[in-house]
mmCIF file of C-alpha atoms and ligand atoms in Angstrom:
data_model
loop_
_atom_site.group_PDB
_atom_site.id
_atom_site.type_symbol
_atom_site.label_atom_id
_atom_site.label_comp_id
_atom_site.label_asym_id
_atom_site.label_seq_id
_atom_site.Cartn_x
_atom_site.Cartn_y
_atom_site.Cartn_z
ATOM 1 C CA UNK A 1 -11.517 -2.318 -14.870
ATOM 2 C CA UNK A 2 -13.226 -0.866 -11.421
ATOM 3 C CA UNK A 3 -13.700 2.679 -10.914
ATOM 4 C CA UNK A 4 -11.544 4.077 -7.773
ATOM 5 C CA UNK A 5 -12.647 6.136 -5.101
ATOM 6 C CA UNK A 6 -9.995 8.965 -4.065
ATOM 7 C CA UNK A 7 -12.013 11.039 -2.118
ATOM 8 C CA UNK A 8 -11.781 9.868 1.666
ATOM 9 C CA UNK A 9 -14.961 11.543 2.834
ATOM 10 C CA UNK A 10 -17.274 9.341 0.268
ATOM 11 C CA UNK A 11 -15.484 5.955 2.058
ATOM 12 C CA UNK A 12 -16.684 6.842 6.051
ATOM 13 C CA UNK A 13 -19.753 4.666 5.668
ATOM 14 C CA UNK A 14 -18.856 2.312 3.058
ATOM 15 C CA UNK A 15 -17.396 -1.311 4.090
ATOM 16 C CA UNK A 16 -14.142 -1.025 3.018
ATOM 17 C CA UNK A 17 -13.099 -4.599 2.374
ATOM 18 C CA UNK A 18 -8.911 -5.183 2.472
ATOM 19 C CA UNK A 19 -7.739 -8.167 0.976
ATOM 20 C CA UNK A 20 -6.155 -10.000 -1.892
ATOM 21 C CA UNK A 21 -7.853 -11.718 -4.716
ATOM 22 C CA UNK A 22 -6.014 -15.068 -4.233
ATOM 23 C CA UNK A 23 -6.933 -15.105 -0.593
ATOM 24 C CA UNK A 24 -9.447 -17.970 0.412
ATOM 25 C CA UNK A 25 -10.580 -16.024 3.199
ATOM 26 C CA UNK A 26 -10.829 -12.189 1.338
ATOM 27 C CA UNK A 27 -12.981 -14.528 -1.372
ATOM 28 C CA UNK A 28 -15.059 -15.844 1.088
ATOM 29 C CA UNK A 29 -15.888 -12.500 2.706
ATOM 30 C CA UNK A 30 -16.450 -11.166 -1.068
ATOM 31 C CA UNK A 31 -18.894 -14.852 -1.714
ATOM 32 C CA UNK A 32 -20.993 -13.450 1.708
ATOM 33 C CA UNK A 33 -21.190 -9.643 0.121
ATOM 34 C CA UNK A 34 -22.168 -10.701 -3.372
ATOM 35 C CA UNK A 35 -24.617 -12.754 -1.735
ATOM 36 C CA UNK A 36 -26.242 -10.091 -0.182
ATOM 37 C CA UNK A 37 -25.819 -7.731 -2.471
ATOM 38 C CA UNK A 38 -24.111 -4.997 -0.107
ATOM 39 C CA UNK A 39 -22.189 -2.365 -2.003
ATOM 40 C CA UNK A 40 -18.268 -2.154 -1.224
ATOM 41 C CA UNK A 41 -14.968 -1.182 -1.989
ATOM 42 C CA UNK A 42 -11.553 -2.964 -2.263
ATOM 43 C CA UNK A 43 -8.270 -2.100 -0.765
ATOM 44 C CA UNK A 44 -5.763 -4.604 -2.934
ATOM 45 C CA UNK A 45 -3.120 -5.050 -0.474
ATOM 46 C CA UNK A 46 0.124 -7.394 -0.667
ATOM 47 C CA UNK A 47 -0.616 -10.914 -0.586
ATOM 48 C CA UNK A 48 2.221 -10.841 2.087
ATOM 49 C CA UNK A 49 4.078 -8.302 4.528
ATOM 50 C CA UNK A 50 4.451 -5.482 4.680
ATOM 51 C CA UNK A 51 1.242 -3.874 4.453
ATOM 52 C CA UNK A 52 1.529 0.060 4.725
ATOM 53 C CA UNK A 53 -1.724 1.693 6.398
ATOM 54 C CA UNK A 54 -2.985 -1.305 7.117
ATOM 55 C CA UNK A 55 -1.522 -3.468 9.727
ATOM 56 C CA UNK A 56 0.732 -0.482 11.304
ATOM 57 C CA UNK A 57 -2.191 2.054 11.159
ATOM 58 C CA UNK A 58 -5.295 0.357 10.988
ATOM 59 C CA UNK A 59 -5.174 -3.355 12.776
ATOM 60 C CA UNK A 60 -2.905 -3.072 15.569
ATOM 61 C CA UNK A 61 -0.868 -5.575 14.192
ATOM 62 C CA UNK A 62 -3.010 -8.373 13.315
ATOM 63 C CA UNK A 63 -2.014 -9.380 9.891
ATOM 64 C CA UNK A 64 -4.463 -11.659 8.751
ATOM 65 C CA UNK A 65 -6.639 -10.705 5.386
ATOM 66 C CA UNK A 66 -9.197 -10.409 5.370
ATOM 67 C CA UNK A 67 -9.984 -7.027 7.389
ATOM 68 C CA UNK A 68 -13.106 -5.301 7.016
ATOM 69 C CA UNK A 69 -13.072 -1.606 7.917
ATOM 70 C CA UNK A 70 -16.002 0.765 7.984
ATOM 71 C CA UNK A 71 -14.963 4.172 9.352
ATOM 72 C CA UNK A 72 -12.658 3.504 12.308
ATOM 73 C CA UNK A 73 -14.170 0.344 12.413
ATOM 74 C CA UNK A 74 -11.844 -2.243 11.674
ATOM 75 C CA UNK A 75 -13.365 -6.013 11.498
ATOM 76 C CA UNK A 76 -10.533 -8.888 12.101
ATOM 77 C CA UNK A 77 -11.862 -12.502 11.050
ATOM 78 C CA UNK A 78 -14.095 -13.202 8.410
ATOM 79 C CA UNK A 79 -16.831 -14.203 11.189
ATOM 80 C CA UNK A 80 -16.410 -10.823 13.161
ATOM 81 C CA UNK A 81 -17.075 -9.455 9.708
ATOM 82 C CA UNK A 82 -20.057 -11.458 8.513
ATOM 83 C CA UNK A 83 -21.425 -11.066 12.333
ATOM 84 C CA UNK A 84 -21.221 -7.218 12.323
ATOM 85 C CA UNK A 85 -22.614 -7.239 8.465
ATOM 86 C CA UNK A 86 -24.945 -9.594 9.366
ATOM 87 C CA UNK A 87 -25.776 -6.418 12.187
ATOM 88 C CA UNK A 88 -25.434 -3.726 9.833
ATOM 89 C CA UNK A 89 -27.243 -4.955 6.612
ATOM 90 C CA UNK A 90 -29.799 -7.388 8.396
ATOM 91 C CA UNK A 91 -31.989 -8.371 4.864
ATOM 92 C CA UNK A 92 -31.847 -10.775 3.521
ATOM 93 C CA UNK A 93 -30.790 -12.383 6.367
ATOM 94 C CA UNK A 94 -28.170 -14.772 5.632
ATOM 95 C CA UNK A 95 -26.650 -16.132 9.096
ATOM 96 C CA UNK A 96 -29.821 -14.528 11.624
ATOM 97 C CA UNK A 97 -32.163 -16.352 10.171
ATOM 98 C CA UNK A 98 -32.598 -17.748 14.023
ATOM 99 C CA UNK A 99 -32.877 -21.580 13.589
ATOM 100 C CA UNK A 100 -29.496 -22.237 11.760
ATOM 101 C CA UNK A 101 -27.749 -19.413 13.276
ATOM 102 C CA UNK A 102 -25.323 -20.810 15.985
ATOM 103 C CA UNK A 103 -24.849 -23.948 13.847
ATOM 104 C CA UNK A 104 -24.000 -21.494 11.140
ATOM 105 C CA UNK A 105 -21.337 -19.576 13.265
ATOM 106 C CA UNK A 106 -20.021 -22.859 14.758
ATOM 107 C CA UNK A 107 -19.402 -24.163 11.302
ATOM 108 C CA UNK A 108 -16.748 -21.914 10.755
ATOM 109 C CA UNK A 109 -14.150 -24.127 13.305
ATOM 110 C CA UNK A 110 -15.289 -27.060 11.309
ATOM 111 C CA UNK A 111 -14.397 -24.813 7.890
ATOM 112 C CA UNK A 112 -11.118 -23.694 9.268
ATOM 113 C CA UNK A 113 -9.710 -27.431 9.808
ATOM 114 C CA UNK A 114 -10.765 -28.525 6.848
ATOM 115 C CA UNK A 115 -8.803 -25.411 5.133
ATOM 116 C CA UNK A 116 -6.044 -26.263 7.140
ATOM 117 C CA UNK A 117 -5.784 -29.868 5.339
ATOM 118 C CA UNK A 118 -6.611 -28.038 1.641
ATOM 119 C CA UNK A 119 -3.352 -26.334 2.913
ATOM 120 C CA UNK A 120 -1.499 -29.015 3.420
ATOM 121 C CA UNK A 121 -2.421 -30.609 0.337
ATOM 122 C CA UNK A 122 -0.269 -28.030 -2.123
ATOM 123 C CA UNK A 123 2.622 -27.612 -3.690
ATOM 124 C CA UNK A 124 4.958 -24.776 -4.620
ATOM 125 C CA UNK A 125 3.067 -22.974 -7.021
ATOM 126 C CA UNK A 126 5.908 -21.719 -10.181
ATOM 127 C CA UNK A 127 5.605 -17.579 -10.029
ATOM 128 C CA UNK A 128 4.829 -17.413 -6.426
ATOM 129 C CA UNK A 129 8.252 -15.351 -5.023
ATOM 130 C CA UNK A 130 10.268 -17.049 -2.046
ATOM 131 C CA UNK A 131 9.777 -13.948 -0.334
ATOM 132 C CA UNK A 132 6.016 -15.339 0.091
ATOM 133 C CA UNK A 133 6.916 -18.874 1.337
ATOM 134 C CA UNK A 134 9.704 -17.045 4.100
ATOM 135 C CA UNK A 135 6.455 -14.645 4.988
ATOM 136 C CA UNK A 136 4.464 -17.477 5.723
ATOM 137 C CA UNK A 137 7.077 -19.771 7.517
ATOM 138 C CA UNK A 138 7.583 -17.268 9.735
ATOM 139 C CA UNK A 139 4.014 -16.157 10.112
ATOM 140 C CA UNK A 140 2.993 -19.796 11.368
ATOM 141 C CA UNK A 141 6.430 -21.359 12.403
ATOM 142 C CA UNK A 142 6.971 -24.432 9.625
ATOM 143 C CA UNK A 143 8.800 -25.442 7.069
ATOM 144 C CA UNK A 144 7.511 -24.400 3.414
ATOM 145 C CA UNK A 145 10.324 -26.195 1.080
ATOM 146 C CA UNK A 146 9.426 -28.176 -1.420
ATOM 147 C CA UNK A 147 10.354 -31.055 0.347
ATOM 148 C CA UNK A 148 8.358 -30.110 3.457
ATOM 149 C CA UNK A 149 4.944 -29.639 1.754
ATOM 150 C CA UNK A 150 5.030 -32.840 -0.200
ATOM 151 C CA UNK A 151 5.548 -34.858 2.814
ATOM 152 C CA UNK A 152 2.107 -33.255 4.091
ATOM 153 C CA UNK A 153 0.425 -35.032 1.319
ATOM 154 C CA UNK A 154 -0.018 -38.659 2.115
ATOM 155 C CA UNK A 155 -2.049 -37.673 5.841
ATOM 156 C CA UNK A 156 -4.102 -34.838 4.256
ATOM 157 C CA UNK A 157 -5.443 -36.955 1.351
ATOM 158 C CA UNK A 158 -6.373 -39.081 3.858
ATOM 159 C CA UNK A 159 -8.123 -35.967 5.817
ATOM 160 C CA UNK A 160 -9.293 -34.094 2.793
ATOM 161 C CA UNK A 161 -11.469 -37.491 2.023
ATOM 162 C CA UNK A 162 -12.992 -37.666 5.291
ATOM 163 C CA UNK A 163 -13.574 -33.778 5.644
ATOM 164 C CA UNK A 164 -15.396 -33.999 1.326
ATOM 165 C CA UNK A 165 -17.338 -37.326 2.619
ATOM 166 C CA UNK A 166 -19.158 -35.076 5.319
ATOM 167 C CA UNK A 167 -20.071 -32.256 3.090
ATOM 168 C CA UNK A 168 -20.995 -34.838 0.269
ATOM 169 C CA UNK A 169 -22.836 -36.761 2.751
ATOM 170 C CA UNK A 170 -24.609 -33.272 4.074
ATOM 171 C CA UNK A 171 -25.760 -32.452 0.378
ATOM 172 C CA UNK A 172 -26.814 -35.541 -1.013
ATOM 173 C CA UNK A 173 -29.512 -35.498 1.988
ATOM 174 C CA UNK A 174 -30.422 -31.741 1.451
ATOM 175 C CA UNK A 175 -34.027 -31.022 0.656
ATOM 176 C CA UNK A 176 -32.440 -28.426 -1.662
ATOM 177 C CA UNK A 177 -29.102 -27.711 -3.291
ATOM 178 C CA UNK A 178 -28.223 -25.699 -0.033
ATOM 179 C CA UNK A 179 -26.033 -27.386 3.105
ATOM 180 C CA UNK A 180 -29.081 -26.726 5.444
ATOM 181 C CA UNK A 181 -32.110 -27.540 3.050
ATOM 182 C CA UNK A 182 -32.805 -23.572 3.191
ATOM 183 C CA UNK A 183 -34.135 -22.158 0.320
ATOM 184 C CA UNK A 184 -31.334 -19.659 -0.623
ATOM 185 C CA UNK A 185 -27.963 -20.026 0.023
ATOM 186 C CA UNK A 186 -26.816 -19.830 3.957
ATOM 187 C CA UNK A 187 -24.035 -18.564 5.540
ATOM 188 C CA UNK A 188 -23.550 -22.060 6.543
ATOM 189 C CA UNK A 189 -23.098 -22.836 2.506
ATOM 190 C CA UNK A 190 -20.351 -19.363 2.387
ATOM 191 C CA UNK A 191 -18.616 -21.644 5.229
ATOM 192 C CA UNK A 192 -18.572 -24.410 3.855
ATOM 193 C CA UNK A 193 -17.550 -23.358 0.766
ATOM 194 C CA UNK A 194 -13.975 -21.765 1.497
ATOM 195 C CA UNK A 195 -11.963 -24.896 1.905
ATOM 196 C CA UNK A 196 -13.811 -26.328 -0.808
ATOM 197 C CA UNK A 197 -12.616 -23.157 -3.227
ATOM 198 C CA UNK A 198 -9.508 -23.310 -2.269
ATOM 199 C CA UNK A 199 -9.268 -27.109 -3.571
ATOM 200 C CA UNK A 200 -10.805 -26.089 -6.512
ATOM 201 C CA UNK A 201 -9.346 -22.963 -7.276
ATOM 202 C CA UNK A 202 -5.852 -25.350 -7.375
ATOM 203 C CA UNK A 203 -7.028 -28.248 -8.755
ATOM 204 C CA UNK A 204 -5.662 -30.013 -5.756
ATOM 205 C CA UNK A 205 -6.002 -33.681 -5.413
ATOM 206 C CA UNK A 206 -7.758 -33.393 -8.171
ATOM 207 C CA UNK A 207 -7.930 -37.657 -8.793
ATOM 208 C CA UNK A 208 -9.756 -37.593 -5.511
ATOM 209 C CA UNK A 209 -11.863 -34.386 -5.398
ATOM 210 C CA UNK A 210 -13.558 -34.525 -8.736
ATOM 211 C CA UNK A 211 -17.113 -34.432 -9.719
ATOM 212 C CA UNK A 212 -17.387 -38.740 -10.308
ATOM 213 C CA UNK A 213 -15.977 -38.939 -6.454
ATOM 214 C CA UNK A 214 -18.724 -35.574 -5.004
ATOM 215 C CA UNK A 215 -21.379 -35.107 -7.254
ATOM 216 C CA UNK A 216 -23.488 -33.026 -4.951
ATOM 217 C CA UNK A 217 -20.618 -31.048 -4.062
ATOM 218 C CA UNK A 218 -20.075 -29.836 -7.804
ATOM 219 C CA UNK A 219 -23.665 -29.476 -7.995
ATOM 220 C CA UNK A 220 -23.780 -26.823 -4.930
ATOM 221 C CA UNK A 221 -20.294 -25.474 -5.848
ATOM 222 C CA UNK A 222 -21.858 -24.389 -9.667
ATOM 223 C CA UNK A 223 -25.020 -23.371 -8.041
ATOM 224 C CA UNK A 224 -23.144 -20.745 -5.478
ATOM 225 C CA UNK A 225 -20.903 -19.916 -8.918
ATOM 226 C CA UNK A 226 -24.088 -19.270 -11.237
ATOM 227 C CA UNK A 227 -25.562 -16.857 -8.414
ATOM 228 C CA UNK A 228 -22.408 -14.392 -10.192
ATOM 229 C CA UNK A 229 -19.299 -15.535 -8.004
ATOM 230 C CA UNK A 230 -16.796 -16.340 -10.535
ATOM 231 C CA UNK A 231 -15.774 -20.061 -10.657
ATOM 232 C CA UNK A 232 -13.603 -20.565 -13.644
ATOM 233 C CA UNK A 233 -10.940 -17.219 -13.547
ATOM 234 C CA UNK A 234 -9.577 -18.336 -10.167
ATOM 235 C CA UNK A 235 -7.811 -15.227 -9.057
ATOM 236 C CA UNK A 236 -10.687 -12.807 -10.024
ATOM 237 C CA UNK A 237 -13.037 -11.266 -7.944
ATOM 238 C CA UNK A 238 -16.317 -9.283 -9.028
ATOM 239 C CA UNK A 239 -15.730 -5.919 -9.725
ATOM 240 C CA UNK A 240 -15.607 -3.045 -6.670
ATOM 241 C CA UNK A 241 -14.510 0.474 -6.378
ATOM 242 C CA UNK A 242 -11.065 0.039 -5.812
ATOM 243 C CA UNK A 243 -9.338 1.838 -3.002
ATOM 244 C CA UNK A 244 -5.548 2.724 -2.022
ATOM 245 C CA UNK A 245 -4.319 2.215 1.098
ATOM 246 C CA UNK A 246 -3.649 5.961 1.900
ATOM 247 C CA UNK A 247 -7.052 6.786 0.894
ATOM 248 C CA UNK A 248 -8.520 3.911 3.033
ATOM 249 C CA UNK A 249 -6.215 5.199 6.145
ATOM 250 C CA UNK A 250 -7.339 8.973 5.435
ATOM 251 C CA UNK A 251 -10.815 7.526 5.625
ATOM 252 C CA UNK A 252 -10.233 6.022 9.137
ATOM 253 C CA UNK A 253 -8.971 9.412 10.123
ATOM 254 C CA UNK A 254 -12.161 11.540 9.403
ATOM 255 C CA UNK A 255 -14.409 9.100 11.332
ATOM 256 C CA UNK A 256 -12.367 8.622 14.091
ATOM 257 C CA UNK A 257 -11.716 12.817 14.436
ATOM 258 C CA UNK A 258 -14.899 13.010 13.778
ATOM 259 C CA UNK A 259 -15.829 10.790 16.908
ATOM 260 C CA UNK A 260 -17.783 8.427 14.058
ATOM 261 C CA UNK A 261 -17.528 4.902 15.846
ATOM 262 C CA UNK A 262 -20.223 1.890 15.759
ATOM 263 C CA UNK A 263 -22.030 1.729 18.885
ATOM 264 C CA UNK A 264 -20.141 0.287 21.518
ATOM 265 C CA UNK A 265 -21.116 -3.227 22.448
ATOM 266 C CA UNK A 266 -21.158 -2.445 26.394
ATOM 267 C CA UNK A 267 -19.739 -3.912 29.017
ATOM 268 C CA UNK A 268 -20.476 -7.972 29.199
ATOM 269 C CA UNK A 269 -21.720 -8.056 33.064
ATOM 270 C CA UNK A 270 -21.198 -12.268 32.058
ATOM 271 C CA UNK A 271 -17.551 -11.434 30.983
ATOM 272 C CA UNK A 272 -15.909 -14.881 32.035
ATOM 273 C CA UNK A 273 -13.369 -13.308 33.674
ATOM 274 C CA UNK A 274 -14.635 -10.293 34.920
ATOM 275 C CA UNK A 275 -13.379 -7.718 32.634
ATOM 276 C CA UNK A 276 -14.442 -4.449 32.301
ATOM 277 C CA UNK A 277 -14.698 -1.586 29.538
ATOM 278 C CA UNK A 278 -11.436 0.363 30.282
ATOM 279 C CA UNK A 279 -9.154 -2.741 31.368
ATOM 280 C CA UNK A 280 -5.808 -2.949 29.803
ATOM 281 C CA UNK A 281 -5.801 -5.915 27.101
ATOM 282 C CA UNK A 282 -3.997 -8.023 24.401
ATOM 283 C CA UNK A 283 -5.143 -10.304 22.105
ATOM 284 C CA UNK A 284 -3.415 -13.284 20.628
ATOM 285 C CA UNK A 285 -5.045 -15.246 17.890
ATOM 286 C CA UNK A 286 -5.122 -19.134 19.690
ATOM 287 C CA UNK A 287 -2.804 -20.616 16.553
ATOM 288 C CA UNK A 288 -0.062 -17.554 17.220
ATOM 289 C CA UNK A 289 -0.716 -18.803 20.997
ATOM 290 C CA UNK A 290 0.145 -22.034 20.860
ATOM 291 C CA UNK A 291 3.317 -21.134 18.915
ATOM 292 C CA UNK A 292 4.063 -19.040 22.285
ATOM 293 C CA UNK A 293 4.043 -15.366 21.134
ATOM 294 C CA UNK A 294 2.312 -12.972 22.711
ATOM 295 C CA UNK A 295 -0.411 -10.565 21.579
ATOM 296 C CA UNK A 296 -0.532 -8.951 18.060
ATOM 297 C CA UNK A 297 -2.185 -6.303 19.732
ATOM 298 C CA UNK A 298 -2.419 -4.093 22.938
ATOM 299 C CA UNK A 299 -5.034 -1.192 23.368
ATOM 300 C CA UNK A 300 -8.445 -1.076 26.167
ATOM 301 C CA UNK A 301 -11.150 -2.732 26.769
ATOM 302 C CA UNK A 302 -14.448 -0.863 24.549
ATOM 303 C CA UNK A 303 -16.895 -3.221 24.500
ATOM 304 C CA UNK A 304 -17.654 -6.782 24.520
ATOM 305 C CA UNK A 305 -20.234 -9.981 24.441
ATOM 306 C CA UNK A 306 -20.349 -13.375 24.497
ATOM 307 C CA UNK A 307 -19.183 -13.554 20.300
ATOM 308 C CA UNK A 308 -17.013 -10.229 19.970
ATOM 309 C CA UNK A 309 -14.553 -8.525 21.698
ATOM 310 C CA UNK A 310 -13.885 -4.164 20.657
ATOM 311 C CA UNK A 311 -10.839 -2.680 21.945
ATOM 312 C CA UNK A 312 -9.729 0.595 21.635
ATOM 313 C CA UNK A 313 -6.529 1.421 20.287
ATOM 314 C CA UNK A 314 -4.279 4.694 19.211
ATOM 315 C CA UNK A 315 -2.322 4.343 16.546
ATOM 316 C CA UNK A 316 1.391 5.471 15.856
ATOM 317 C CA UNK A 317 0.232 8.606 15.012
ATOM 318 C CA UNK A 318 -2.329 9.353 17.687
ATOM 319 C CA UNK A 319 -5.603 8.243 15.889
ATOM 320 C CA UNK A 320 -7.594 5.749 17.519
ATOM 321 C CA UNK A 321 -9.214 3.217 15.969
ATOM 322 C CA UNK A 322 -11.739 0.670 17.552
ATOM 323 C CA UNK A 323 -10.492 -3.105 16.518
ATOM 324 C CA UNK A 324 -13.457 -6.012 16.745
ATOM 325 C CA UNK A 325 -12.169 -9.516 17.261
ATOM 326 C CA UNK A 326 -14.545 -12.889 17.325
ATOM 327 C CA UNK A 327 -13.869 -14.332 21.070
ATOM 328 C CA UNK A 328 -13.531 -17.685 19.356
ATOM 329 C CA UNK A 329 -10.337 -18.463 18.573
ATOM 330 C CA UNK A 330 -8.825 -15.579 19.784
ATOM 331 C CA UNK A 331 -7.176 -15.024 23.936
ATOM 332 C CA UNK A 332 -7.510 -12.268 25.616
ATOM 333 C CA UNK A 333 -4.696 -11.416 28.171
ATOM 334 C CA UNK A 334 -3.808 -8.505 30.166
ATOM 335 C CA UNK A 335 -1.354 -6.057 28.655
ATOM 336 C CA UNK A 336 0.441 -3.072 30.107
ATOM 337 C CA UNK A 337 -0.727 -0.095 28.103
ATOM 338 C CA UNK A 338 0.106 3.556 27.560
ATOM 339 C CA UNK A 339 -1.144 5.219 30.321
ATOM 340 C CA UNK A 340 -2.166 7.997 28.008
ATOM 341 C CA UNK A 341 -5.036 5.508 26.650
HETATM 342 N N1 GSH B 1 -9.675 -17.062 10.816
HETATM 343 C C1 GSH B 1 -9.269 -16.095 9.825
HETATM 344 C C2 GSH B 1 -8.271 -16.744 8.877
HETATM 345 C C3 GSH B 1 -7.738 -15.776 7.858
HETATM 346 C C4 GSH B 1 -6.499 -16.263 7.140
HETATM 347 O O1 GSH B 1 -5.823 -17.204 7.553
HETATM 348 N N2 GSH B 1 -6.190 -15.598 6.057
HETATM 349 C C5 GSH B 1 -4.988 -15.873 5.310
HETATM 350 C C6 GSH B 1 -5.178 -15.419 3.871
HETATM 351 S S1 GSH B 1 -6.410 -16.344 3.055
HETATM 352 C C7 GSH B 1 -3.890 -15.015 5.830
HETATM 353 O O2 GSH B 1 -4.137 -13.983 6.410
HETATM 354 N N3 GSH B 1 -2.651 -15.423 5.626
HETATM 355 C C8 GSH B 1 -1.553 -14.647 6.080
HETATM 356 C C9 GSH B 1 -1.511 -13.304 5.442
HETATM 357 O O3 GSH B 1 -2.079 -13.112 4.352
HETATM 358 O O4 GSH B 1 -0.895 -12.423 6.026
HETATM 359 C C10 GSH B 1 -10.515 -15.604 9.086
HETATM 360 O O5 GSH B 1 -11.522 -16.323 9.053
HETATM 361 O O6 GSH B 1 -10.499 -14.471 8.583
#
């Protein structure tokens, strides 16, 4: 059993990683800090909403998990969190190693579709509440019935094979175990291992992903496990100081009365729109976009570059709190805000 932390003034530096342990995503933000051995702490939150002192407090209202907050530093996206770790703890270098790095970064759209098809690949799971299913239909606007996910099957086995055949394909030609031939695992090989978890974790499609069908892929996938990620108890995740929510929140609040932010990225004199620190903004992940709502949150401009986007934002009860974003996959409108801001 981990050891808590209840004292909010021993948390302002420490990555404070809030997730779930079934979450793909949380797992593959937990696969990137094993890997480089970066000491952390866990806020267990609900695998669905509501989320008390997180999304209302902390994120603005971005829901997804997983969230990485360090102070009143709060890291949407597991690449705006690998990016700014990446930043922060820069040996060993796992995704600035220079010659893989923007195919590294890239790799993440590539890991997201495939996910996508994992997704659409399972089945109600017996145990998991409707409550969770209703969360999600409503979180990305389709059907979860029974009925409805098994007539996703027939086109993602179809997809999953194609998406396994690349990755296969990548692996058998590796000079090493690793997706790029380096010779430690990459933060290309964390991306491209999140879909493949996910199938595994499931046993999904499990006559066509198997290790007859992707024997390199098994290979890699035990290699990554034997470096002391867990493959076999699904659900777990290695052991961290566990943190409540409260205690994360309080936390937040010290830094941010403190005045203890990350370095401002600076105004982006290439902004591709010409925005500027101070301007009034929303942000609206591009899948949430597309399903025409608008943004999940509202606050000013604090920063920004090419990769990352900061905006400043003061929470319901008057804290503020400086949310990063990736700029890929994420718009960036204008938003009326408190004048107060
Ligand atoms: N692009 C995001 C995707 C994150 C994502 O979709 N996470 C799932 C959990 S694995 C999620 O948040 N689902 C809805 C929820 O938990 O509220 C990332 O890389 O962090």
């Amino acid at each position: 059993m981990a050891d808590s932390i209840t004292d909010p003034s021993l948390l302002i530096a420490t990555p404070i990683l809030h997730g779930y342990d079934g979450s793909p995503y949380a797992q593959k933000a937990v696969l990137y800090l094993q890997l480089k051995g970066i000491k952390w702490a866990y806020h267990k939150t609900s695998p669905m909403m509501p989320r008390p002192h997180l999304t209302p407090d902390l994120s603005g209202g971005y829901r997804r998990i997983p969230i990485l907050q360090i102070g009143a530093d709060i890291y949407c996206d597991s690449n705006c969190i690998i990016r700014e770790l990446e930043k922060r703890f820069p040996t060993p270098a796992l995704g600035t190693s220079g010659e893989h790095e923007g195919l590294s970064y890239a790799l993440h759209l590539w890991s997201d579709k495939f996910f996508a098809v994992v997704v659409n690949l399972s089945s109600r799971r017996p145990g998991v509440p409707d409550a969770f299913y209703k969360d999600r239909e409503e979180l990305n606007g389709v059907s979860m019935t029974a009925e409805a996910l098994a007539a996703n099957h027939p086109r993602a086995r179809d997809q999953f094979r194609a998406h396994l055949n690349f990755l296969e394909t990548q692996l058998a030609h590796s000079k090493t175990v690793w997706v790029l031939g380096t010779e430690k695992p990459h933060l290309a090989d964390v991306q491209c291992w999140t879909p493949v978890r996910f199938a595994a974790m499931y046993g999904m499609a499990a006559d066509i992903f198997n290790e007859t069908n992707y024997p390199a892929i098994f290979r890699w996938y035990t290699q990554l496990a034997s470096l002391g990620f867990p493959s076999s108890s699904p659900l777990q995740v290695p052991p961290a100081p566990l943190v409540s929510g409260e205690v994360a929140y309080a936390a937040a609040e010290l830094a941010s009365r403190g005045g203890s932010f990350a370095p401002s990225l600076g105004a982006d004199l290439k902004d591709a729109n010409g925005r500027k620190v101070g301007d009034a903004v929303g942000v609206i992940p591009d899948d949430q976009a597309v399903l025409g709502r608008g943004p999940v949150l509202k606050g000013t401009l604090d920063g920004s570059s090419a990769d990352t986007i900061s905006i400043r934002w003061k929470n319901p009860h008057g804290i503020y709190v400086v949310i990063h974003f990736p700029r890929s996959g994420y718009y960036i409108v204008d938003a009326e805000v408190e004048a107060s801001i």
